[in-house]
PDB file of C-alpha atoms in Angstrom:
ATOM      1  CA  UNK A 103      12.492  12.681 -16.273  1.00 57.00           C
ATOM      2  CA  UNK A 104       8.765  12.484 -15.235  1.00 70.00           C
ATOM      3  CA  UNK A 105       6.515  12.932 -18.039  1.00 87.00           C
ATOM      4  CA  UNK A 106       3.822  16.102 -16.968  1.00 93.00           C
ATOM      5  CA  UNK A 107       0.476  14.869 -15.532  1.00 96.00           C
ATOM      6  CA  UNK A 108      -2.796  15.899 -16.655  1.00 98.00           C
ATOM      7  CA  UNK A 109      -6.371  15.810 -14.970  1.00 98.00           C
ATOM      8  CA  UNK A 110      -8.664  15.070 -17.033  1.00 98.00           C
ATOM      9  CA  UNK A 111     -12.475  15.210 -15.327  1.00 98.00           C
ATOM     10  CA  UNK A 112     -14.756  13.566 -17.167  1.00 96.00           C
ATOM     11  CA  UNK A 113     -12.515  11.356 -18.515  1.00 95.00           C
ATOM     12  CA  UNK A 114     -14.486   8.829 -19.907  1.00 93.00           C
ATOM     13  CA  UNK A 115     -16.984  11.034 -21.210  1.00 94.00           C
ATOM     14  CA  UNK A 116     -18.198  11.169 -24.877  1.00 95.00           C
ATOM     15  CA  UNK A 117     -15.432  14.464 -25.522  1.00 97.00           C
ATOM     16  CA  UNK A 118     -12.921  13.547 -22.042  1.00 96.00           C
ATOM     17  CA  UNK A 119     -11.803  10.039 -23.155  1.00 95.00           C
ATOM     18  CA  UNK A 120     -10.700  12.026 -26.718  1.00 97.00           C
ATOM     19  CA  UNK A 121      -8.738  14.399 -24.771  1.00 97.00           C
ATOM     20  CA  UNK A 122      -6.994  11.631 -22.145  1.00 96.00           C
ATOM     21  CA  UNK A 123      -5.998  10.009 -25.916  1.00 95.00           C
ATOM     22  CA  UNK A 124      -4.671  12.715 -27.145  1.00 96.00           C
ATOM     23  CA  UNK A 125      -2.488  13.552 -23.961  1.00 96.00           C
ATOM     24  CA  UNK A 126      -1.126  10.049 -23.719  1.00 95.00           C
ATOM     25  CA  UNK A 127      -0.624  10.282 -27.592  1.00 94.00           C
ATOM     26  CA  UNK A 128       1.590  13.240 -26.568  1.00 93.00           C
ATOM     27  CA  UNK A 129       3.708  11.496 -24.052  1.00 92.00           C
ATOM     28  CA  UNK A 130       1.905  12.974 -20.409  1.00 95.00           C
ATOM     29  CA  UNK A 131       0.555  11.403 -17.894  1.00 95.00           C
ATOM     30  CA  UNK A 132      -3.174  10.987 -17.566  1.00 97.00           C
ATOM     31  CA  UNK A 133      -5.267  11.038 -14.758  1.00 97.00           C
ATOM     32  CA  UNK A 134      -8.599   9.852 -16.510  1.00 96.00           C
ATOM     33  CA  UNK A 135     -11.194  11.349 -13.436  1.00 97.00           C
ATOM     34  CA  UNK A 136     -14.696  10.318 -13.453  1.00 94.00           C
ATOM     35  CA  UNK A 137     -17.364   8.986 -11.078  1.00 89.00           C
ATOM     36  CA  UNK A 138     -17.667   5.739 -12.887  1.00 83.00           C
ATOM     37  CA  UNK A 139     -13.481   5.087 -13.952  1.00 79.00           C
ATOM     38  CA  UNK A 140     -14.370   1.291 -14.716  1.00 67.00           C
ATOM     39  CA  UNK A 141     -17.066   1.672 -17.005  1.00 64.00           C
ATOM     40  CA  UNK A 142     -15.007   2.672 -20.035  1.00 63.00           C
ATOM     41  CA  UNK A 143     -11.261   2.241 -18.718  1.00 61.00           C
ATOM     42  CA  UNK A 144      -8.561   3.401 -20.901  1.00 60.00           C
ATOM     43  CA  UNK A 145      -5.682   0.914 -22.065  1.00 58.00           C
ATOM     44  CA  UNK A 146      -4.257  -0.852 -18.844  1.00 54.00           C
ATOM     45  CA  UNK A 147      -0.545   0.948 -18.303  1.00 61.00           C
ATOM     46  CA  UNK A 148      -1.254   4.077 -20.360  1.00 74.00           C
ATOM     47  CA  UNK A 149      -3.279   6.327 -18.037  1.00 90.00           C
ATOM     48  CA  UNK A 150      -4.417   6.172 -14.784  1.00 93.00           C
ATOM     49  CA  UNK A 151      -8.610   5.845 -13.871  1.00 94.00           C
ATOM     50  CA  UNK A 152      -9.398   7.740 -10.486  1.00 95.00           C
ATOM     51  CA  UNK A 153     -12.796   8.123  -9.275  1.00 95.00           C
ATOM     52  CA  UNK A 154     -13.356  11.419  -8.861  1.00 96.00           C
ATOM     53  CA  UNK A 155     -16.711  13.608  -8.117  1.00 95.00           C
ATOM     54  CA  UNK A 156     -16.429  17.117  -8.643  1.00 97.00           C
ATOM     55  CA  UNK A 157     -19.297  18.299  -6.582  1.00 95.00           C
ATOM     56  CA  UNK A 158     -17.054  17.351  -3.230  1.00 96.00           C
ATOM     57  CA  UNK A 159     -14.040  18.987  -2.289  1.00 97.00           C
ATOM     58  CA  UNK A 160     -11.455  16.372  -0.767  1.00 97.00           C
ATOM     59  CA  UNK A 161     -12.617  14.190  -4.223  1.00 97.00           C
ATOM     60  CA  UNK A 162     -11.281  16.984  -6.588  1.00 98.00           C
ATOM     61  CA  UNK A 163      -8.419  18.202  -4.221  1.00 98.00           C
ATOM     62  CA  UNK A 164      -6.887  14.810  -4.728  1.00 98.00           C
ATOM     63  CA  UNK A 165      -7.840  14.172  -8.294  1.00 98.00           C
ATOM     64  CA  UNK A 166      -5.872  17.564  -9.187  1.00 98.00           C
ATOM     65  CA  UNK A 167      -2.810  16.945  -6.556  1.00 97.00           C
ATOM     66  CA  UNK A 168       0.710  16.918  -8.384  1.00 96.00           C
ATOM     67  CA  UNK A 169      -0.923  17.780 -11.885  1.00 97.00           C
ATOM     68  CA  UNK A 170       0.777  20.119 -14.010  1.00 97.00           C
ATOM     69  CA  UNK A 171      -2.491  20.744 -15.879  1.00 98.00           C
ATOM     70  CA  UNK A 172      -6.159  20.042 -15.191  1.00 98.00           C
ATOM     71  CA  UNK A 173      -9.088  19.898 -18.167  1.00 98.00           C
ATOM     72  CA  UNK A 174     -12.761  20.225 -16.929  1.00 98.00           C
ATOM     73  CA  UNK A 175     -14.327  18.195 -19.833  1.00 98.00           C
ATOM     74  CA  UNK A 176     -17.621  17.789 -17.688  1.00 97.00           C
ATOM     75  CA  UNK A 177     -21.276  18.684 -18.822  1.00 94.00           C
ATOM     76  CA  UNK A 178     -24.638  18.097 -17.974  1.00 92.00           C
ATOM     77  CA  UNK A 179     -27.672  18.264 -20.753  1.00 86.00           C
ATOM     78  CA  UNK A 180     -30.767  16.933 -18.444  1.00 82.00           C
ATOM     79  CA  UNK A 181     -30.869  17.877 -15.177  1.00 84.00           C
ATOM     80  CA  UNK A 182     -31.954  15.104 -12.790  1.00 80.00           C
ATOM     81  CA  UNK A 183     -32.772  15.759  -8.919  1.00 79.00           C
ATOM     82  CA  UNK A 184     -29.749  17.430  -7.156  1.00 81.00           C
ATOM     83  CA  UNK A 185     -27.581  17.234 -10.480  1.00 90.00           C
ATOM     84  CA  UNK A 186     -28.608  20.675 -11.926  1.00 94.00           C
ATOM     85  CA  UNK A 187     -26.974  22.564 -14.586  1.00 95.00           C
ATOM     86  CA  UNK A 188     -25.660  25.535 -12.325  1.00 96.00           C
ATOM     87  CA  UNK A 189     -24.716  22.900  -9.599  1.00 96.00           C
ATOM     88  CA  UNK A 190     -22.211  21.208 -12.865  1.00 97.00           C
ATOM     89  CA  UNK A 191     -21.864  24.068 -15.016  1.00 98.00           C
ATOM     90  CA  UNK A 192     -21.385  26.788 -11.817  1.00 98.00           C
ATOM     91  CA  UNK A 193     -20.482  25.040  -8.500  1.00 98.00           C
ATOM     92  CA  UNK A 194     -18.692  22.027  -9.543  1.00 98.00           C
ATOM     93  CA  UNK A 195     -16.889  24.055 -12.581  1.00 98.00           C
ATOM     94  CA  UNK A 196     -15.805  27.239  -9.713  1.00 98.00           C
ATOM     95  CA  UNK A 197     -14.626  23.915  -7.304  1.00 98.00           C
ATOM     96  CA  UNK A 198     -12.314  22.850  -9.718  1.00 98.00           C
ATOM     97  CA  UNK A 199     -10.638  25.732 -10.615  1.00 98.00           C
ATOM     98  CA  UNK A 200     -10.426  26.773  -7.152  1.00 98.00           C
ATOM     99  CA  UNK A 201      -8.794  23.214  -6.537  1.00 98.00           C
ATOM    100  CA  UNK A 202      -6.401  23.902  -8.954  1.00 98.00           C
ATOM    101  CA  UNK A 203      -5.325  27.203  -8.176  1.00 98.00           C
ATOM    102  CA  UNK A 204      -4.589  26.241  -4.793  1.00 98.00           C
ATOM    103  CA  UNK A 205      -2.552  23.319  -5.873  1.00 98.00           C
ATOM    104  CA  UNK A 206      -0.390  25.687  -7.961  1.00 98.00           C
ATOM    105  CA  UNK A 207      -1.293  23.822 -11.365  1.00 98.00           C
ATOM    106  CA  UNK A 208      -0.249  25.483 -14.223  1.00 98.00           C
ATOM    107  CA  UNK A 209      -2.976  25.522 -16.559  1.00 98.00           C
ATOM    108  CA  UNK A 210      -6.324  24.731 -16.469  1.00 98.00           C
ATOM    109  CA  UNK A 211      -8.739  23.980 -19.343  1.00 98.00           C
ATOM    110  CA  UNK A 212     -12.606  24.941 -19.020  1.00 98.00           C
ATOM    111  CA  UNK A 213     -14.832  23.156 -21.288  1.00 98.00           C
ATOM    112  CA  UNK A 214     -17.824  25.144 -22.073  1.00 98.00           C
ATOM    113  CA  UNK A 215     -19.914  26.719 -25.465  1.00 97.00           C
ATOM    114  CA  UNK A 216     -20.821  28.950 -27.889  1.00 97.00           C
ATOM    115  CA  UNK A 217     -23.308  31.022 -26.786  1.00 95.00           C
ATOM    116  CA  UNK A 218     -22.615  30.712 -23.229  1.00 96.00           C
ATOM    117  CA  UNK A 219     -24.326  33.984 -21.305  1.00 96.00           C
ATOM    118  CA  UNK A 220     -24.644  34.500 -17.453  1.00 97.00           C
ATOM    119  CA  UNK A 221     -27.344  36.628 -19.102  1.00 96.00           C
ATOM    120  CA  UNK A 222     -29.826  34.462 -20.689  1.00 93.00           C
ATOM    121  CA  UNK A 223     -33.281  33.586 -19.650  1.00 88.00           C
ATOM    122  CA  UNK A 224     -32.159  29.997 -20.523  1.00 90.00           C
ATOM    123  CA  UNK A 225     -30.961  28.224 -17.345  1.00 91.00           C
ATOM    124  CA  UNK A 226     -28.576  26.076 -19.599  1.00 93.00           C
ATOM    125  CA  UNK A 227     -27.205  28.609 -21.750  1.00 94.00           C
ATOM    126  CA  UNK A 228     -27.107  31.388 -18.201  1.00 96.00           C
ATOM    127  CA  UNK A 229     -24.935  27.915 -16.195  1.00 97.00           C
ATOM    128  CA  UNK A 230     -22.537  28.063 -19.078  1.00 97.00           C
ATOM    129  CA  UNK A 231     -22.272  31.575 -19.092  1.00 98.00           C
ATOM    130  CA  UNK A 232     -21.674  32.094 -15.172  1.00 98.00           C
ATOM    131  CA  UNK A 233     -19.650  28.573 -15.329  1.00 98.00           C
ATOM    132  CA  UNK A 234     -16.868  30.554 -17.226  1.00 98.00           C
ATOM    133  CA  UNK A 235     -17.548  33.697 -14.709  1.00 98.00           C
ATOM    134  CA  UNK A 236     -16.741  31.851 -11.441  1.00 98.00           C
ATOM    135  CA  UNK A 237     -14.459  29.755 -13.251  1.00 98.00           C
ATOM    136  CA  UNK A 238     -11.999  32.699 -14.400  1.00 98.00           C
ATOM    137  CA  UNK A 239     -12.801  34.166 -11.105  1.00 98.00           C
ATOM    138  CA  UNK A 240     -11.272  31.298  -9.147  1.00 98.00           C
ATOM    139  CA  UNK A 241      -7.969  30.952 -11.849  1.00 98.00           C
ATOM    140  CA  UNK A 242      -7.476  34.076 -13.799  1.00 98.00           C
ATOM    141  CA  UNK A 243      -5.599  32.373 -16.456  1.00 98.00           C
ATOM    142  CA  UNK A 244      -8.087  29.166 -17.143  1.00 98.00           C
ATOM    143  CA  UNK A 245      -8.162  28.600 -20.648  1.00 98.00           C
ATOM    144  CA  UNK A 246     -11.885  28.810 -21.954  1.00 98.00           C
ATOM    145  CA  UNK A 247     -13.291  26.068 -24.844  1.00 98.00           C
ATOM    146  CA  UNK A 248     -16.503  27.139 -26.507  1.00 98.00           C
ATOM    147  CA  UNK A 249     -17.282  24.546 -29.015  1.00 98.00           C
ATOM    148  CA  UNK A 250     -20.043  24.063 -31.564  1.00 97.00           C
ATOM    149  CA  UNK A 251     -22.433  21.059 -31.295  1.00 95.00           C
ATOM    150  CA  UNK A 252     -19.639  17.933 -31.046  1.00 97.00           C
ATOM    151  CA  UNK A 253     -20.377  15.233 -33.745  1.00 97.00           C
ATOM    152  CA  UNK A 254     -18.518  11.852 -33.806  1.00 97.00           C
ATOM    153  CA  UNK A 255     -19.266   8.523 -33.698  1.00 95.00           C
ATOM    154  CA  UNK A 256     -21.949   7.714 -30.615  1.00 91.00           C
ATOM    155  CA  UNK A 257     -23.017  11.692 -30.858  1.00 92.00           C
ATOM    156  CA  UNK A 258     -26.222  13.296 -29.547  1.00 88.00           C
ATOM    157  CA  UNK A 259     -26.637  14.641 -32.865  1.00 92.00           C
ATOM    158  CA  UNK A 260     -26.006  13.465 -36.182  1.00 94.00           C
ATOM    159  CA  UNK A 261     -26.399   9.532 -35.174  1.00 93.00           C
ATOM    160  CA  UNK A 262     -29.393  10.427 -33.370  1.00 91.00           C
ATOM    161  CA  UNK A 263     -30.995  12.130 -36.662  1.00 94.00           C
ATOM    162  CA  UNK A 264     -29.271   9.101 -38.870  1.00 95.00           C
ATOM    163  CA  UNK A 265     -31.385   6.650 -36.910  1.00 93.00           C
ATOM    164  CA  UNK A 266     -34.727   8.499 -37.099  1.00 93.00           C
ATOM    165  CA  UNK A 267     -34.423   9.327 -40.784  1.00 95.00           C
ATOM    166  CA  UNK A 268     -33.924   5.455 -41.408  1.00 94.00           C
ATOM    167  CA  UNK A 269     -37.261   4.437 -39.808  1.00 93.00           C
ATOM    168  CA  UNK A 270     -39.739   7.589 -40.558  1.00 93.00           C
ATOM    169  CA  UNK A 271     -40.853   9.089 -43.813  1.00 95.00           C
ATOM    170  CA  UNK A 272     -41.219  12.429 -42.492  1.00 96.00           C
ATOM    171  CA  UNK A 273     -39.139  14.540 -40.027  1.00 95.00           C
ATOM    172  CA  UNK A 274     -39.678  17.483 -37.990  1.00 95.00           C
ATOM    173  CA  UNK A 275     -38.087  20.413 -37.749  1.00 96.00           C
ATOM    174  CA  UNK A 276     -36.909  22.767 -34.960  1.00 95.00           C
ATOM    175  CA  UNK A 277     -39.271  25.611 -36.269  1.00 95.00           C
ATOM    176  CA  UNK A 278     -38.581  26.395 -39.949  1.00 96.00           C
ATOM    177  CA  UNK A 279     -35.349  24.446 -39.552  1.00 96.00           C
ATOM    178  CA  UNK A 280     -33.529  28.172 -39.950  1.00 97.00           C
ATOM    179  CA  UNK A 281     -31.087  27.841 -37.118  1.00 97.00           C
ATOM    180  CA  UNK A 282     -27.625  28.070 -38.506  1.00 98.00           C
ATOM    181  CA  UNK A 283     -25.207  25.464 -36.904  1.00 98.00           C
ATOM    182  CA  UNK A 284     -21.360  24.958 -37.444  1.00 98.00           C
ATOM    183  CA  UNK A 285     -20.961  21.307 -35.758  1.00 98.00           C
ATOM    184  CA  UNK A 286     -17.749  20.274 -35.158  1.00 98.00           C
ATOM    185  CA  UNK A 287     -15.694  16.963 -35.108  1.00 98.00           C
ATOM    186  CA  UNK A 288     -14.862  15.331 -31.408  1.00 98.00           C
ATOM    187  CA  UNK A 289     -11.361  14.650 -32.287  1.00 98.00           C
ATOM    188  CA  UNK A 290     -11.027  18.562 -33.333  1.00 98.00           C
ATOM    189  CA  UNK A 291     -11.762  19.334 -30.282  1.00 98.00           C
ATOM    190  CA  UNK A 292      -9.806  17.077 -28.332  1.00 98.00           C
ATOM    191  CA  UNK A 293      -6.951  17.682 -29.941  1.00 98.00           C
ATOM    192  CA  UNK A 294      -7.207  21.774 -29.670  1.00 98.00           C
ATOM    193  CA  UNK A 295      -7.750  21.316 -26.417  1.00 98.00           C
ATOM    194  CA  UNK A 296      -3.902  20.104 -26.148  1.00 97.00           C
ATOM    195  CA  UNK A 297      -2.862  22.567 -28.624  1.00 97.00           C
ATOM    196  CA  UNK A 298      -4.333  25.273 -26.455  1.00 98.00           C
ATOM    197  CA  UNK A 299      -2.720  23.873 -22.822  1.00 96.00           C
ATOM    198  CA  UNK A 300       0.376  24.880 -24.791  1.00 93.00           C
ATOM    199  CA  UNK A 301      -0.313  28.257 -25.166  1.00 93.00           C
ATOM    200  CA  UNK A 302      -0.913  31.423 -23.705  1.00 94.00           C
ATOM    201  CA  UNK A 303      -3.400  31.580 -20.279  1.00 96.00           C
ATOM    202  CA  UNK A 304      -6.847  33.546 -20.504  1.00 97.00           C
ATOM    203  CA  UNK A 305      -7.801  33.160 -23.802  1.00 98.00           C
ATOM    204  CA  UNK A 306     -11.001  32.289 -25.058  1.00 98.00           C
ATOM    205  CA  UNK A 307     -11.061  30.224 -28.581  1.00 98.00           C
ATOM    206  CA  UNK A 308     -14.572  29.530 -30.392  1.00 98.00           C
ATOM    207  CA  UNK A 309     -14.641  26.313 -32.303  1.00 98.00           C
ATOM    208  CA  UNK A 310     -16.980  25.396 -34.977  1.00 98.00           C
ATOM    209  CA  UNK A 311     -16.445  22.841 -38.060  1.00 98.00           C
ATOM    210  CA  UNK A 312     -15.385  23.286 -40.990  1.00 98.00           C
ATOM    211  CA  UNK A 313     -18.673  24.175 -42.643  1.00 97.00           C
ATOM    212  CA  UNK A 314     -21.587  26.368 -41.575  1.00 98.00           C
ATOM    213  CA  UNK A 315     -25.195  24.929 -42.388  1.00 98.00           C
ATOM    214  CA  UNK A 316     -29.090  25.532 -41.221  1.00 98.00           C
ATOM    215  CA  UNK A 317     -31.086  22.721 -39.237  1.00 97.00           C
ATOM    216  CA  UNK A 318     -32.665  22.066 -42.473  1.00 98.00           C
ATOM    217  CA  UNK A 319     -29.579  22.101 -44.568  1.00 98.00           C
ATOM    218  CA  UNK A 320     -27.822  19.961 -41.914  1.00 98.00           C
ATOM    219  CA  UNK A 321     -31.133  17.337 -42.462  1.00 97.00           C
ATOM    220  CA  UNK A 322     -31.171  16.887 -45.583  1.00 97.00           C
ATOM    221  CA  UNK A 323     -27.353  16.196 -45.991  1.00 97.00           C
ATOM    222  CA  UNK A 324     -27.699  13.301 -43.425  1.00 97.00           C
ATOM    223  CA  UNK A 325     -30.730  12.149 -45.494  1.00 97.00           C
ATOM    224  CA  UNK A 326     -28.709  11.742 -48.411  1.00 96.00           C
ATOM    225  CA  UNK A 327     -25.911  10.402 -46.574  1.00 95.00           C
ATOM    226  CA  UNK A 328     -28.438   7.466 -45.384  1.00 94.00           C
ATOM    227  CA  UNK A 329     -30.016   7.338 -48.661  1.00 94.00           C
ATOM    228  CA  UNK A 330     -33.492   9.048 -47.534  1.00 94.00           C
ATOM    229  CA  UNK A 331     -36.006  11.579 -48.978  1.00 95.00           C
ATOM    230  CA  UNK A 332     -38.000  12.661 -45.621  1.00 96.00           C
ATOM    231  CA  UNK A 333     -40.859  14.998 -45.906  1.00 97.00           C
ATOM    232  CA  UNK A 334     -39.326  17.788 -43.743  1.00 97.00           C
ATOM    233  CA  UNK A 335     -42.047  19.172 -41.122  1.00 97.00           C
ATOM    234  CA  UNK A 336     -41.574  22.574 -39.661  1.00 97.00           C
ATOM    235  CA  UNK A 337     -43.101  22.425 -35.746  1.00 96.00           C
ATOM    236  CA  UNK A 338     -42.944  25.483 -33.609  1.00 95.00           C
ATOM    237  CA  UNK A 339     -40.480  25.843 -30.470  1.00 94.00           C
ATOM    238  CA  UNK A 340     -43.724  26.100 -27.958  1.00 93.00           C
ATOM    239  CA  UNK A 341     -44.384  22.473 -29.111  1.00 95.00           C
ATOM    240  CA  UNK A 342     -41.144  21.050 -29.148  1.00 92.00           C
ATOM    241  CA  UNK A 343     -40.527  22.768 -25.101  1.00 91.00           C
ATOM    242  CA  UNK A 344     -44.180  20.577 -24.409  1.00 94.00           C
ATOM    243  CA  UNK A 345     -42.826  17.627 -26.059  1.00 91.00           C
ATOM    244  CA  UNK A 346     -39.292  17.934 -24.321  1.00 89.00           C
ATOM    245  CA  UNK A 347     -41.034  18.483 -20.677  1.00 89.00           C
ATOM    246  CA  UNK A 348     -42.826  15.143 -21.610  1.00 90.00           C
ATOM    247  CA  UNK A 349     -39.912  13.522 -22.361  1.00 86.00           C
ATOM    248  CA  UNK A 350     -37.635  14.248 -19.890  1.00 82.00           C
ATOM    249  CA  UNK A 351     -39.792  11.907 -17.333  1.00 84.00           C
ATOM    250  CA  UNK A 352     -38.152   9.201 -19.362  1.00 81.00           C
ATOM    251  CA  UNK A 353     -35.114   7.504 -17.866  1.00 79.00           C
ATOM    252  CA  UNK A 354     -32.777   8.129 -21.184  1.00 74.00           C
ATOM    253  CA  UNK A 355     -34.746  11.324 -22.441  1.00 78.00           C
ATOM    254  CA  UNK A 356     -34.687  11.452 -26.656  1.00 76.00           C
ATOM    255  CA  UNK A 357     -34.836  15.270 -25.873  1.00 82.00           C
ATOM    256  CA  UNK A 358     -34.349  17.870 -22.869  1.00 82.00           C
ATOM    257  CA  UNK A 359     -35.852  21.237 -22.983  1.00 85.00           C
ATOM    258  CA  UNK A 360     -32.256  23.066 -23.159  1.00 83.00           C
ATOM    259  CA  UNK A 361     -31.692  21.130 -26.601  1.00 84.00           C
ATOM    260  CA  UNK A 362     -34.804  22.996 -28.148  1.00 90.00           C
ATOM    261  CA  UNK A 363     -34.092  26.362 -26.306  1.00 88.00           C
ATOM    262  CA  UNK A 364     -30.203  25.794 -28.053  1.00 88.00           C
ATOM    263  CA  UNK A 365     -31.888  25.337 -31.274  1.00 92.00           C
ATOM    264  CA  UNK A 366     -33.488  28.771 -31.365  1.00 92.00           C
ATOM    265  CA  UNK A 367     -29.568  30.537 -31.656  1.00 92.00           C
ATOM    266  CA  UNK A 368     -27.259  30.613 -34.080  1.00 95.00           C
ATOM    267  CA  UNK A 369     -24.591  27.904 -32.914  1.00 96.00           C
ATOM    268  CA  UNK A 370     -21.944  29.311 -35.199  1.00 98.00           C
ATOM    269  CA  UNK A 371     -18.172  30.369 -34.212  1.00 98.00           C
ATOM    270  CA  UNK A 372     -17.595  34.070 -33.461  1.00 97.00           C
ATOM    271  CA  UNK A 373     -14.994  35.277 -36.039  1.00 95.00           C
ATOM    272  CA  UNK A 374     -13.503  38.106 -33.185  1.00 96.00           C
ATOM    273  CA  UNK A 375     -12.421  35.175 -31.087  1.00 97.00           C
ATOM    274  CA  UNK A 376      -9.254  33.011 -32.062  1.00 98.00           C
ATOM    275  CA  UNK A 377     -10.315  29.581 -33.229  1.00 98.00           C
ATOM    276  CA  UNK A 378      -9.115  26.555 -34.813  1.00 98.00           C
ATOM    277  CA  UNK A 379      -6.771  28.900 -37.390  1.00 98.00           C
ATOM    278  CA  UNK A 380      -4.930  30.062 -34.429  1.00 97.00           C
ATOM    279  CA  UNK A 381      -4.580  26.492 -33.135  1.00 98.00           C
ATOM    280  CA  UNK A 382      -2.799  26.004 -36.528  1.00 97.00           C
ATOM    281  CA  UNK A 383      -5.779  23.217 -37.523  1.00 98.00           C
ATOM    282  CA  UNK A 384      -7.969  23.042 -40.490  1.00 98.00           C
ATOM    283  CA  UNK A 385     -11.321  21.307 -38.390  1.00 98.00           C
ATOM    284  CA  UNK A 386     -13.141  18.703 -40.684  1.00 98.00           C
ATOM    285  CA  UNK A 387     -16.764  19.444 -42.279  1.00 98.00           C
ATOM    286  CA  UNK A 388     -20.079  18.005 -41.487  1.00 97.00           C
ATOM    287  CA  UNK A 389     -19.930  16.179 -45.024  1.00 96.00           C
ATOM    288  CA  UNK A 390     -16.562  14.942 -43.812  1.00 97.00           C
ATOM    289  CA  UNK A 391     -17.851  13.184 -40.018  1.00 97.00           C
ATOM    290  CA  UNK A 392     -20.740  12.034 -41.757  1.00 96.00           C
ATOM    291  CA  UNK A 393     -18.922   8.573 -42.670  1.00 95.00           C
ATOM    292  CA  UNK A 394     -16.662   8.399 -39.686  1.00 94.00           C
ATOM    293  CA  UNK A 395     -19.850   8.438 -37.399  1.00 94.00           C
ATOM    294  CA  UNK A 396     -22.882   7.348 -39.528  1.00 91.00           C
ATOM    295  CA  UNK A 397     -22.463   3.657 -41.972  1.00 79.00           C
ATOM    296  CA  UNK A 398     -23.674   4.634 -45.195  1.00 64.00           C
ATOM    297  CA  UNK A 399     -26.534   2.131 -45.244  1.00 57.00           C
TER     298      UNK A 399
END
């Protein structure tokens, strides 16, 4: 018998080449889709890299033929020219769930965040937010991921924040450093992603580590873990949104103006909404990724 196939897009993406392990792991069939398959191919024989670009139609129409399921592990955190967040994050997500509904795939996995509002003044956070809108509008029964910041090894986050505390003696703060944050592991996710394609359609599952801690909190307990004392700096939001405008001229921009306007929310699981408990998984802590994603020294 033919082992299910799976879509993966952004397959060899920082989260998508998690989830195309943990399908294979499974026993299904992996389509690993991405714009660039041969820059991080998977292991020759065990999935199969398409080139895929989910902002065209006949691209994603044949990335999701003959799948059983399709996961939309795509995200953008800079927008660059034409590549805006509601053109990712609105059009391309609606595109592929439309794709897949008229392919008659079963289930279909939506990758997007906690927080996400078609409401907010915040063009990332308001993408997100109408992503999942025209998403469920196109297939009713799309499965909806909403994780916490993603830590791992190569993360935007705690690595980052490792490498700066390791070279300065003082570091700033996203205003007082108040923000509470519950980040959570990349293989957590992944794998509740497959967890969830087994269940029930048109649920929405929240997914935050296993501990909850403030920006400043979440500082100093990489500072330990890198054997630093930083003078902790408070700076206000206006000046990190100056700095980020500043930086995002850069070709690999150290920060983007969503990051700081993230930072000013809670990032935190909602409690209402089933999470990793009803996945039957006990997500690791922040003390926990620390040495799977920063070397001690």
């Amino acid at each position: 018998m033919a082992r299910p196939l799976v879509t993966v897009f952004g397959g060899t993406g920082f989260l998508g080449r998690r989830v195309v392990r943990h399908l294979a792991e499974q026993g299904f069939a992996v389509r690993a889709a991405s714009r660039h398959p041969g820059r991080d191919p998977p292991p020759a024989g065990t999935v199969e890299p398409v080139r895929a670009d989910v902002a065209d139609d006949r691209s994603v129409a044949a990335a999701v033929a003959s799948a059983r399921a399709v996961v939309n592990a795509v995200s953008l955190y800079v927008e660059q020219g034409g590549t805006t967040f509601r053109a990712v994050h609105v059009d391309a997500a609606a595109r592929v769930a439309r794709e897949a509904q008229q392919a008659g795939v079963a289930t279909l996995v939506h990758l997007s965040g906690i927080g996400a509002d078609p409401a907010s003044r915040s063009p990332y956070i308001r993408s997100r937010g109408e992503g999942e809108r025209a998403v469920r509008a196109a297939f009713p029964g799309a499965i909806l991921i909403r994780p916490s910041a993603i830590v791992g090894p190569d993360d935007g986050l705690l690595v980052p924040v490792a490498r700066m505390l390791r070279r300065v003696p003082a570091f700033p703060l996203f205003g007082r450093g108040r923000t509470r944050l519950q980040p959570v592991h990349v293989e957590d996710v992944a794998a509740a992603i497959v967890r969830a394609m087994a269940g029930q359609g048109g649920v929405t599952y929240e997914l935050g580590g296993g501990g909850v801690y403030s920006y400043r909190e979440l500082i100093e307990l990489v500072a330990r873990h890198v054997g630093r004392r930083p003078l902790l700096l408070p700076v206000p939001f206006a000046a990190w949104q100056a700095l980020a405008l500043i930086a995002e001229q850069l070709p690999r921009p150290p920060i983007a103006r969503n990051q700081v306007e993230v930072m000013r929310f809670d990032n935190v699981a909602d409690p209402a909404l089933p999470g990793f408990p009803a996945l039957g998984m006990a997500p690791l802590s922040a003390e926990q990724v620390l040495p799977l994603a920063v070397p001690f020294r």
